[in-house]
PDB file of C-alpha atoms in Angstrom:
ATOM      1  CA  THR A   1      -0.182  -0.206   0.162  1.00  0.00           C
ATOM      2  CA  SER A   2       3.008   2.257   0.523  1.00  0.00           C
ATOM      3  CA  LYS A   3       3.716   1.956  -3.303  1.00  0.00           C
ATOM      4  CA  ASP A   4       1.945   4.164  -6.287  1.00  0.00           C
ATOM      5  CA  PRO A   5       0.235   1.930  -8.255  1.00  0.00           C
ATOM      6  CA  LEU A   6       1.292   3.630 -11.534  1.00  0.00           C
ATOM      7  CA  ILE A   7       4.500   2.603 -10.988  1.00  0.00           C
ATOM      8  CA  GLY A   8       3.346  -0.605 -12.534  1.00  0.00           C
ATOM      9  CA  GLN A   9       2.087   0.762 -15.501  1.00  0.00           C
ATOM     10  CA  LYS A  10       5.084   0.089 -18.010  1.00  0.00           C
ATOM     11  CA  GLN A  11       5.447  -3.784 -16.486  1.00  0.00           C
ATOM     12  CA  ALA A  12       1.775  -4.426 -17.017  1.00  0.00           C
ATOM     13  CA  GLU A  13       1.518  -3.057 -20.342  1.00  0.00           C
ATOM     14  CA  GLY A  14       4.358  -5.260 -21.603  1.00  0.00           C
ATOM     15  CA  TYR A  15       2.348  -8.073 -20.061  1.00  0.00           C
ATOM     16  CA  ALA A  16      -0.474  -7.173 -22.443  1.00  0.00           C
ATOM     17  CA  ASP A  17       1.510  -6.504 -25.469  1.00  0.00           C
ATOM     18  CA  ASP A  18       2.590 -10.375 -24.886  1.00  0.00           C
ATOM     19  CA  ILE A  19      -0.800 -11.867 -24.413  1.00  0.00           C
ATOM     20  CA  LYS A  20      -1.897  -9.943 -27.701  1.00  0.00           C
ATOM     21  CA  LYS A  21       1.046 -11.057 -29.515  1.00  0.00           C
ATOM     22  CA  GLN A  22      -0.258 -14.712 -28.582  1.00  0.00           C
ATOM     23  CA  THR A  23      -3.726 -14.344 -28.922  1.00  0.00           C
ATOM     24  CA  GLY A  24      -4.714 -11.323 -30.837  1.00  0.00           C
ATOM     25  CA  GLN A  25      -6.636  -9.970 -28.334  1.00  0.00           C
ATOM     26  CA  ASP A  26      -5.919  -6.505 -26.398  1.00  0.00           C
ATOM     27  CA  VAL A  27      -6.639  -6.845 -22.383  1.00  0.00           C
ATOM     28  CA  PHE A  28      -7.907  -4.761 -19.975  1.00  0.00           C
ATOM     29  CA  ILE A  29      -5.473  -3.099 -17.546  1.00  0.00           C
ATOM     30  CA  PHE A  30      -5.691  -2.851 -13.456  1.00  0.00           C
ATOM     31  CA  LEU A  31      -3.015  -1.644 -11.536  1.00  0.00           C
ATOM     32  CA  THR A  32      -3.683  -1.696  -7.782  1.00  0.00           C
ATOM     33  CA  ASN A  33      -1.365  -1.442  -4.601  1.00  0.00           C
ATOM     34  CA  GLY A  34      -4.516  -3.041  -2.567  1.00  0.00           C
ATOM     35  CA  TYR A  35      -5.647   0.590  -1.538  1.00  0.00           C
ATOM     36  CA  GLU A  36      -5.989   2.497  -4.886  1.00  0.00           C
ATOM     37  CA  ILE A  37      -7.244   0.894  -8.218  1.00  0.00           C
ATOM     38  CA  TRP A  38      -6.402   2.250 -11.987  1.00  0.00           C
ATOM     39  CA  TYR A  39      -7.987   0.995 -14.949  1.00  0.00           C
ATOM     40  CA  TRP A  40      -6.951   1.131 -18.331  1.00  0.00           C
ATOM     41  CA  ASN A  41      -8.742   0.442 -21.348  1.00  0.00           C
ATOM     42  CA  ARG A  42      -5.606   0.553 -24.141  1.00  0.00           C
ATOM     43  CA  GLU A  43      -6.153   2.266 -27.183  1.00  0.00           C
ATOM     44  CA  TYR A  44      -9.477   3.457 -26.705  1.00  0.00           C
ATOM     45  CA  ASP A  45      -9.302   5.355 -23.377  1.00  0.00           C
ATOM     46  CA  GLY A  46      -6.715   6.860 -20.966  1.00  0.00           C
ATOM     47  CA  ILE A  47      -5.848   5.539 -17.871  1.00  0.00           C
ATOM     48  CA  ARG A  48      -8.122   6.856 -14.434  1.00  0.00           C
ATOM     49  CA  PRO A  49      -9.137   5.627 -11.226  1.00  0.00           C
ATOM     50  CA  LEU A  50     -11.804   3.446  -9.970  1.00  0.00           C
ATOM     51  CA  LYS A  51     -13.517   2.633  -6.768  1.00  0.00           C
ATOM     52  CA  GLY A  52     -13.364  -0.998  -7.189  1.00  0.00           C
ATOM     53  CA  PHE A  53     -12.842  -3.639 -10.158  1.00  0.00           C
ATOM     54  CA  TYR A  54     -15.326  -3.976 -12.917  1.00  0.00           C
ATOM     55  CA  SER A  55     -17.228  -7.168 -13.037  1.00  0.00           C
ATOM     56  CA  ARG A  56     -16.968  -9.724 -15.784  1.00  0.00           C
ATOM     57  CA  ASP A  57     -20.370  -8.166 -17.300  1.00  0.00           C
ATOM     58  CA  ASP A  58     -19.018  -4.575 -17.290  1.00  0.00           C
ATOM     59  CA  LEU A  59     -15.680  -6.053 -19.076  1.00  0.00           C
ATOM     60  CA  GLU A  60     -17.633  -8.276 -21.621  1.00  0.00           C
ATOM     61  CA  THR A  61     -19.712  -4.831 -22.264  1.00  0.00           C
ATOM     62  CA  THR A  62     -16.732  -2.322 -23.026  1.00  0.00           C
ATOM     63  CA  ARG A  63     -15.387  -5.175 -25.065  1.00  0.00           C
ATOM     64  CA  TYR A  64     -18.668  -5.183 -27.399  1.00  0.00           C
ATOM     65  CA  GLN A  65     -18.402  -1.105 -27.108  1.00  0.00           C
ATOM     66  CA  ASN A  66     -14.888  -1.007 -28.248  1.00  0.00           C
ATOM     67  CA  ILE A  67     -15.513  -3.005 -31.346  1.00  0.00           C
ATOM     68  CA  SER A  68     -18.702  -1.889 -32.057  1.00  0.00           C
ATOM     69  CA  LYS A  69     -19.205   1.791 -31.252  1.00  0.00           C
ATOM     70  CA  LYS A  70     -19.876   4.141 -34.334  1.00  0.00           C
ATOM     71  CA  ASP A  71     -19.318   7.759 -35.396  1.00  0.00           C
ATOM     72  CA  PHE A  72     -21.627  10.301 -33.997  1.00  0.00           C
ATOM     73  CA  GLY A  73     -21.663  11.903 -37.508  1.00  0.00           C
ATOM     74  CA  ASP A  74     -23.132   8.799 -38.712  1.00  0.00           C
ATOM     75  CA  ILE A  75     -26.156   9.091 -36.593  1.00  0.00           C
ATOM     76  CA  GLN A  76     -28.924  11.648 -37.312  1.00  0.00           C
ATOM     77  CA  ILE A  77     -30.168  13.424 -33.754  1.00  0.00           C
ATOM     78  CA  LYS A  78     -34.280  12.627 -34.063  1.00  0.00           C
ATOM     79  CA  GLU A  79     -36.356  15.714 -34.286  1.00  0.00           C
ATOM     80  CA  GLU A  80     -39.167  14.530 -32.653  1.00  0.00           C
ATOM     81  CA  ILE A  81     -36.855  14.614 -29.632  1.00  0.00           C
ATOM     82  CA  THR A  82     -34.888  17.814 -30.010  1.00  0.00           C
ATOM     83  CA  ASN A  83     -35.462  20.001 -33.012  1.00  0.00           C
ATOM     84  CA  ARG A  84     -34.171  23.579 -31.607  1.00  0.00           C
ATOM     85  CA  ASP A  85     -30.919  24.793 -33.210  1.00  0.00           C
ATOM     86  CA  TYR A  86     -29.559  25.762 -29.473  1.00  0.00           C
ATOM     87  CA  GLN A  87     -30.338  22.065 -28.417  1.00  0.00           C
ATOM     88  CA  THR A  88     -28.906  20.571 -31.634  1.00  0.00           C
ATOM     89  CA  GLU A  89     -25.685  22.474 -30.464  1.00  0.00           C
ATOM     90  CA  ALA A  90     -25.537  21.386 -26.967  1.00  0.00           C
ATOM     91  CA  ILE A  91     -26.132  17.674 -28.330  1.00  0.00           C
ATOM     92  CA  LYS A  92     -23.120  18.039 -30.679  1.00  0.00           C
ATOM     93  CA  ARG A  93     -20.647  20.026 -28.151  1.00  0.00           C
ATOM     94  CA  VAL A  94     -21.209  17.096 -25.668  1.00  0.00           C
ATOM     95  CA  CYS A  95     -20.413  14.033 -28.510  1.00  0.00           C
ATOM     96  CA  GLU A  96     -17.400  16.097 -29.716  1.00  0.00           C
ATOM     97  CA  GLY A  97     -16.121  15.963 -25.883  1.00  0.00           C
ATOM     98  CA  VAL A  98     -16.883  12.317 -25.633  1.00  0.00           C
ATOM     99  CA  ASP A  99     -14.810  11.804 -28.819  1.00  0.00           C
ATOM    100  CA  ARG A 100     -11.794  14.164 -27.435  1.00  0.00           C
ATOM    101  CA  GLY A 101     -11.784  11.989 -24.081  1.00  0.00           C
ATOM    102  CA  ARG A 102     -13.763  14.049 -21.546  1.00  0.00           C
ATOM    103  CA  ARG A 103     -16.181  12.272 -19.205  1.00  0.00           C
ATOM    104  CA  LYS A 104     -17.520  15.062 -17.169  1.00  0.00           C
ATOM    105  CA  PHE A 105     -20.084  17.418 -18.573  1.00  0.00           C
ATOM    106  CA  LEU A 106     -22.637  20.571 -17.390  1.00  0.00           C
ATOM    107  CA  LEU A 107     -25.529  21.854 -19.333  1.00  0.00           C
ATOM    108  CA  VAL A 108     -26.910  25.088 -18.186  1.00  0.00           C
ATOM    109  CA  MET A 109     -29.921  26.241 -19.925  1.00  0.00           C
ATOM    110  CA  ALA A 110     -32.624  28.192 -18.996  1.00  0.00           C
ATOM    111  CA  THR A 111     -36.016  26.604 -17.525  1.00  0.00           C
ATOM    112  CA  GLY A 112     -38.312  25.579 -20.393  1.00  0.00           C
ATOM    113  CA  SER A 113     -35.474  25.431 -22.751  1.00  0.00           C
ATOM    114  CA  GLY A 114     -35.926  21.867 -23.004  1.00  0.00           C
ATOM    115  CA  LYS A 115     -33.187  20.511 -20.755  1.00  0.00           C
ATOM    116  CA  THR A 116     -34.812  17.133 -20.457  1.00  0.00           C
ATOM    117  CA  ARG A 117     -35.473  17.048 -24.001  1.00  0.00           C
ATOM    118  CA  VAL A 118     -31.835  17.574 -24.679  1.00  0.00           C
ATOM    119  CA  ALA A 119     -30.756  14.768 -22.341  1.00  0.00           C
ATOM    120  CA  MET A 120     -32.830  12.259 -24.136  1.00  0.00           C
ATOM    121  CA  SER A 121     -31.364  13.233 -27.333  1.00  0.00           C
ATOM    122  CA  ILE A 122     -28.083  12.468 -25.873  1.00  0.00           C
ATOM    123  CA  VAL A 123     -29.136   9.093 -24.574  1.00  0.00           C
ATOM    124  CA  ASP A 124     -30.605   8.091 -27.919  1.00  0.00           C
ATOM    125  CA  VAL A 125     -27.368   9.048 -29.410  1.00  0.00           C
ATOM    126  CA  MET A 126     -25.350   7.160 -27.400  1.00  0.00           C
ATOM    127  CA  LEU A 127     -27.822   4.279 -27.433  1.00  0.00           C
ATOM    128  CA  ARG A 128     -27.586   4.178 -30.985  1.00  0.00           C
ATOM    129  CA  THR A 129     -23.872   4.431 -31.930  1.00  0.00           C
ATOM    130  CA  ASN A 130     -22.951   1.458 -29.044  1.00  0.00           C
ATOM    131  CA  ARG A 131     -21.454   4.018 -26.513  1.00  0.00           C
ATOM    132  CA  VAL A 132     -23.812   3.198 -23.759  1.00  0.00           C
ATOM    133  CA  LYS A 133     -25.678  -0.056 -22.573  1.00  0.00           C
ATOM    134  CA  ARG A 134     -26.742   1.496 -19.316  1.00  0.00           C
ATOM    135  CA  VAL A 135     -28.174   4.668 -18.277  1.00  0.00           C
ATOM    136  CA  LEU A 136     -29.095   6.107 -14.740  1.00  0.00           C
ATOM    137  CA  PHE A 137     -31.127   9.341 -14.775  1.00  0.00           C
ATOM    138  CA  LEU A 138     -31.312  10.705 -11.248  1.00  0.00           C
ATOM    139  CA  ALA A 139     -33.417  13.660 -10.021  1.00  0.00           C
ATOM    140  CA  ASP A 140     -33.776  15.460  -6.669  1.00  0.00           C
ATOM    141  CA  ARG A 141     -37.312  15.231  -6.395  1.00  0.00           C
ATOM    142  CA  ARG A 142     -40.291  12.642  -7.300  1.00  0.00           C
ATOM    143  CA  GLU A 143     -42.195  14.984  -9.396  1.00  0.00           C
ATOM    144  CA  LEU A 144     -38.994  15.383 -11.607  1.00  0.00           C
ATOM    145  CA  ARG A 145     -38.116  11.729 -11.418  1.00  0.00           C
ATOM    146  CA  ASP A 146     -41.665  10.826 -12.754  1.00  0.00           C
ATOM    147  CA  GLN A 147     -41.739  13.246 -15.668  1.00  0.00           C
ATOM    148  CA  ALA A 148     -38.808  12.230 -16.620  1.00  0.00           C
ATOM    149  CA  TYR A 149     -39.796   8.565 -16.590  1.00  0.00           C
ATOM    150  CA  TYR A 150     -43.427   8.533 -17.897  1.00  0.00           C
ATOM    151  CA  GLU A 151     -43.351  11.826 -19.905  1.00  0.00           C
ATOM    152  CA  ASN A 152     -39.816  11.269 -21.629  1.00  0.00           C
ATOM    153  CA  PHE A 153     -38.241   7.868 -21.205  1.00  0.00           C
ATOM    154  CA  LYS A 154     -41.555   5.763 -21.942  1.00  0.00           C
ATOM    155  CA  LYS A 155     -42.370   7.956 -24.834  1.00  0.00           C
ATOM    156  CA  PHE A 156     -39.135   8.103 -26.860  1.00  0.00           C
ATOM    157  CA  PHE A 157     -37.635   4.544 -25.351  1.00  0.00           C
ATOM    158  CA  PRO A 158     -40.836   2.481 -25.962  1.00  0.00           C
ATOM    159  CA  ASN A 159     -38.595  -0.766 -26.924  1.00  0.00           C
ATOM    160  CA  GLU A 160     -36.075  -0.297 -23.972  1.00  0.00           C
ATOM    161  CA  SER A 161     -36.486  -2.082 -20.534  1.00  0.00           C
ATOM    162  CA  MET A 162     -36.630   0.572 -17.755  1.00  0.00           C
ATOM    163  CA  THR A 163     -37.388   0.564 -14.274  1.00  0.00           C
ATOM    164  CA  ILE A 164     -37.873   3.217 -11.500  1.00  0.00           C
ATOM    165  CA  VAL A 165     -35.658   2.820  -8.255  1.00  0.00           C
ATOM    166  CA  TYR A 166     -37.814   3.267  -5.220  1.00  0.00           C
ATOM    167  CA  SER A 167     -36.134   1.175  -2.717  1.00  0.00           C
ATOM    168  CA  GLY A 168     -34.664  -2.390  -1.283  1.00  0.00           C
ATOM    169  CA  THR A 169     -33.564  -4.905  -4.252  1.00  0.00           C
ATOM    170  CA  VAL A 170     -33.373  -3.456  -7.443  1.00  0.00           C
ATOM    171  CA  ASP A 171     -33.561  -5.416 -10.738  1.00  0.00           C
ATOM    172  CA  GLN A 172     -30.444  -4.989 -12.380  1.00  0.00           C
ATOM    173  CA  ASN A 173     -31.538  -6.672 -15.796  1.00  0.00           C
ATOM    174  CA  SER A 174     -32.826  -3.500 -17.265  1.00  0.00           C
ATOM    175  CA  ARG A 175     -30.919  -0.840 -19.371  1.00  0.00           C
ATOM    176  CA  ILE A 176     -32.664   2.670 -18.233  1.00  0.00           C
ATOM    177  CA  TYR A 177     -32.825   3.571 -14.454  1.00  0.00           C
ATOM    178  CA  VAL A 178     -34.568   6.390 -13.378  1.00  0.00           C
ATOM    179  CA  SER A 179     -34.705   7.273  -9.174  1.00  0.00           C
ATOM    180  CA  THR A 180     -34.138  10.201  -7.128  1.00  0.00           C
ATOM    181  CA  ILE A 181     -31.147  10.641  -5.779  1.00  0.00           C
ATOM    182  CA  GLN A 182     -32.386  10.139  -2.045  1.00  0.00           C
ATOM    183  CA  THR A 183     -33.201   6.825  -2.866  1.00  0.00           C
ATOM    184  CA  PHE A 184     -30.225   6.018  -4.899  1.00  0.00           C
ATOM    185  CA  GLU A 185     -27.698   6.979  -1.745  1.00  0.00           C
ATOM    186  CA  ASN A 186     -29.160   3.715   0.001  1.00  0.00           C
ATOM    187  CA  VAL A 187     -28.778   1.273  -2.901  1.00  0.00           C
ATOM    188  CA  PHE A 188     -26.112   2.486  -5.206  1.00  0.00           C
ATOM    189  CA  ARG A 189     -23.453  -0.010  -3.478  1.00  0.00           C
ATOM    190  CA  ASP A 190     -25.296  -3.058  -4.824  1.00  0.00           C
ATOM    191  CA  PHE A 191     -23.961  -2.095  -8.426  1.00  0.00           C
ATOM    192  CA  SER A 192     -20.697  -2.699  -9.438  1.00  0.00           C
ATOM    193  CA  VAL A 193     -18.693   0.452 -10.587  1.00  0.00           C
ATOM    194  CA  GLY A 194     -18.598  -0.162 -14.011  1.00  0.00           C
ATOM    195  CA  PHE A 195     -22.533  -0.999 -14.345  1.00  0.00           C
ATOM    196  CA  PHE A 196     -23.743   2.196 -15.830  1.00  0.00           C
ATOM    197  CA  ASP A 197     -22.141   4.159 -18.875  1.00  0.00           C
ATOM    198  CA  LEU A 198     -23.763   7.041 -18.624  1.00  0.00           C
ATOM    199  CA  ILE A 199     -25.427   8.803 -15.518  1.00  0.00           C
ATOM    200  CA  ILE A 200     -27.340  12.013 -15.929  1.00  0.00           C
ATOM    201  CA  SER A 201     -28.388  14.436 -13.103  1.00  0.00           C
ATOM    202  CA  ASP A 202     -31.372  16.849 -12.992  1.00  0.00           C
ATOM    203  CA  GLU A 203     -30.547  20.161 -11.055  1.00  0.00           C
ATOM    204  CA  ALA A 204     -27.191  19.159 -10.637  1.00  0.00           C
ATOM    205  CA  HIS A 205     -26.375  22.092  -8.328  1.00  0.00           C
ATOM    206  CA  ARG A 206     -28.462  20.612  -5.776  1.00  0.00           C
ATOM    207  CA  SER A 207     -27.548  16.880  -6.529  1.00  0.00           C
ATOM    208  CA  ILE A 208     -23.132  16.970  -6.583  1.00  0.00           C
ATOM    209  CA  PHE A 209     -22.769  18.115  -3.146  1.00  0.00           C
ATOM    210  CA  VAL A 210     -22.096  17.206   0.412  1.00  0.00           C
ATOM    211  CA  LYS A 211     -23.299  13.065   0.445  1.00  0.00           C
ATOM    212  CA  TRP A 212     -24.740  12.721  -2.603  1.00  0.00           C
ATOM    213  CA  LYS A 213     -21.631  13.449  -4.339  1.00  0.00           C
ATOM    214  CA  ASN A 214     -20.517   9.903  -3.424  1.00  0.00           C
ATOM    215  CA  ILE A 215     -22.765   8.170  -6.212  1.00  0.00           C
ATOM    216  CA  PHE A 216     -20.749  10.501  -8.781  1.00  0.00           C
ATOM    217  CA  THR A 217     -17.181   9.217  -7.385  1.00  0.00           C
ATOM    218  CA  TYR A 218     -18.335   5.723  -6.956  1.00  0.00           C
ATOM    219  CA  PHE A 219     -19.556   5.092 -10.930  1.00  0.00           C
ATOM    220  CA  ASP A 220     -17.277   5.141 -13.928  1.00  0.00           C
ATOM    221  CA  ALA A 221     -19.535   6.600 -16.225  1.00  0.00           C
ATOM    222  CA  LEU A 222     -20.214   9.564 -18.138  1.00  0.00           C
ATOM    223  CA  GLN A 223     -21.663  11.884 -15.979  1.00  0.00           C
ATOM    224  CA  ILE A 224     -23.639  14.871 -17.222  1.00  0.00           C
ATOM    225  CA  GLY A 225     -25.307  17.607 -15.054  1.00  0.00           C
ATOM    226  CA  LEU A 226     -28.352  19.508 -15.914  1.00  0.00           C
ATOM    227  CA  THR A 227     -29.322  23.129 -14.233  1.00  0.00           C
ATOM    228  CA  ALA A 228     -30.978  26.395 -15.171  1.00  0.00           C
ATOM    229  CA  THR A 229     -28.515  27.973 -12.394  1.00  0.00           C
ATOM    230  CA  PRO A 230     -26.205  30.171 -14.199  1.00  0.00           C
ATOM    231  CA  SER A 231     -22.542  29.095 -14.176  1.00  0.00           C
ATOM    232  CA  ASP A 232     -21.119  31.529 -11.781  1.00  0.00           C
ATOM    233  CA  MET A 233     -23.274  30.554  -9.018  1.00  0.00           C
ATOM    234  CA  ILE A 234     -22.357  27.186  -9.631  1.00  0.00           C
ATOM    235  CA  ASP A 235     -18.896  28.113  -9.086  1.00  0.00           C
ATOM    236  CA  LYS A 236     -19.822  30.022  -6.149  1.00  0.00           C
TER     237      LYS A 236
END
């Protein structure tokens, strides 16, 4: 535990190269000193710290995404979800950021300008490009949770398996999960760190601080915050 786990990066890379020569397959790399854990999806992502190890299912999902992901430019944004220029601009900026390796985004949009619709379009694009398998949408009130679930996800993703997280045991066979952040705080450790590929936080300025931030530091996922609060207030 006294050693920096990154000391082993070059050695692990050598092992991975040998395995690739023998099998033709690239492998995932984990570096740890028993306390810190770092994960490296070579040739696709940079190295980054984790709060735990990926499950086998997480790794199989990542391998599938590595070989099957499509270019964002090959996918048209669905106008039935979003059709305003500024909405399209926001969606494209997020996609460009993902291509550059960014993993955290904040969308600051005025009330009534369609924040949730933009989030739905981003989810749709990510699913159709095979960048994302499972999505978590978090709200800080039940009314916002239900609105997102019944008026948006149910409408725009009728063929996807989805669930509202209330409490207790959660079905882990769905692809879209909607919950209040207060409820999910009680169950998030039932999931592996790589279970979700995309987490969207509605009214993020109320969700990412104090104890709620545990959820966002636990999961290794793309994170998108939505807020109508001006960015200078968020900085404050």
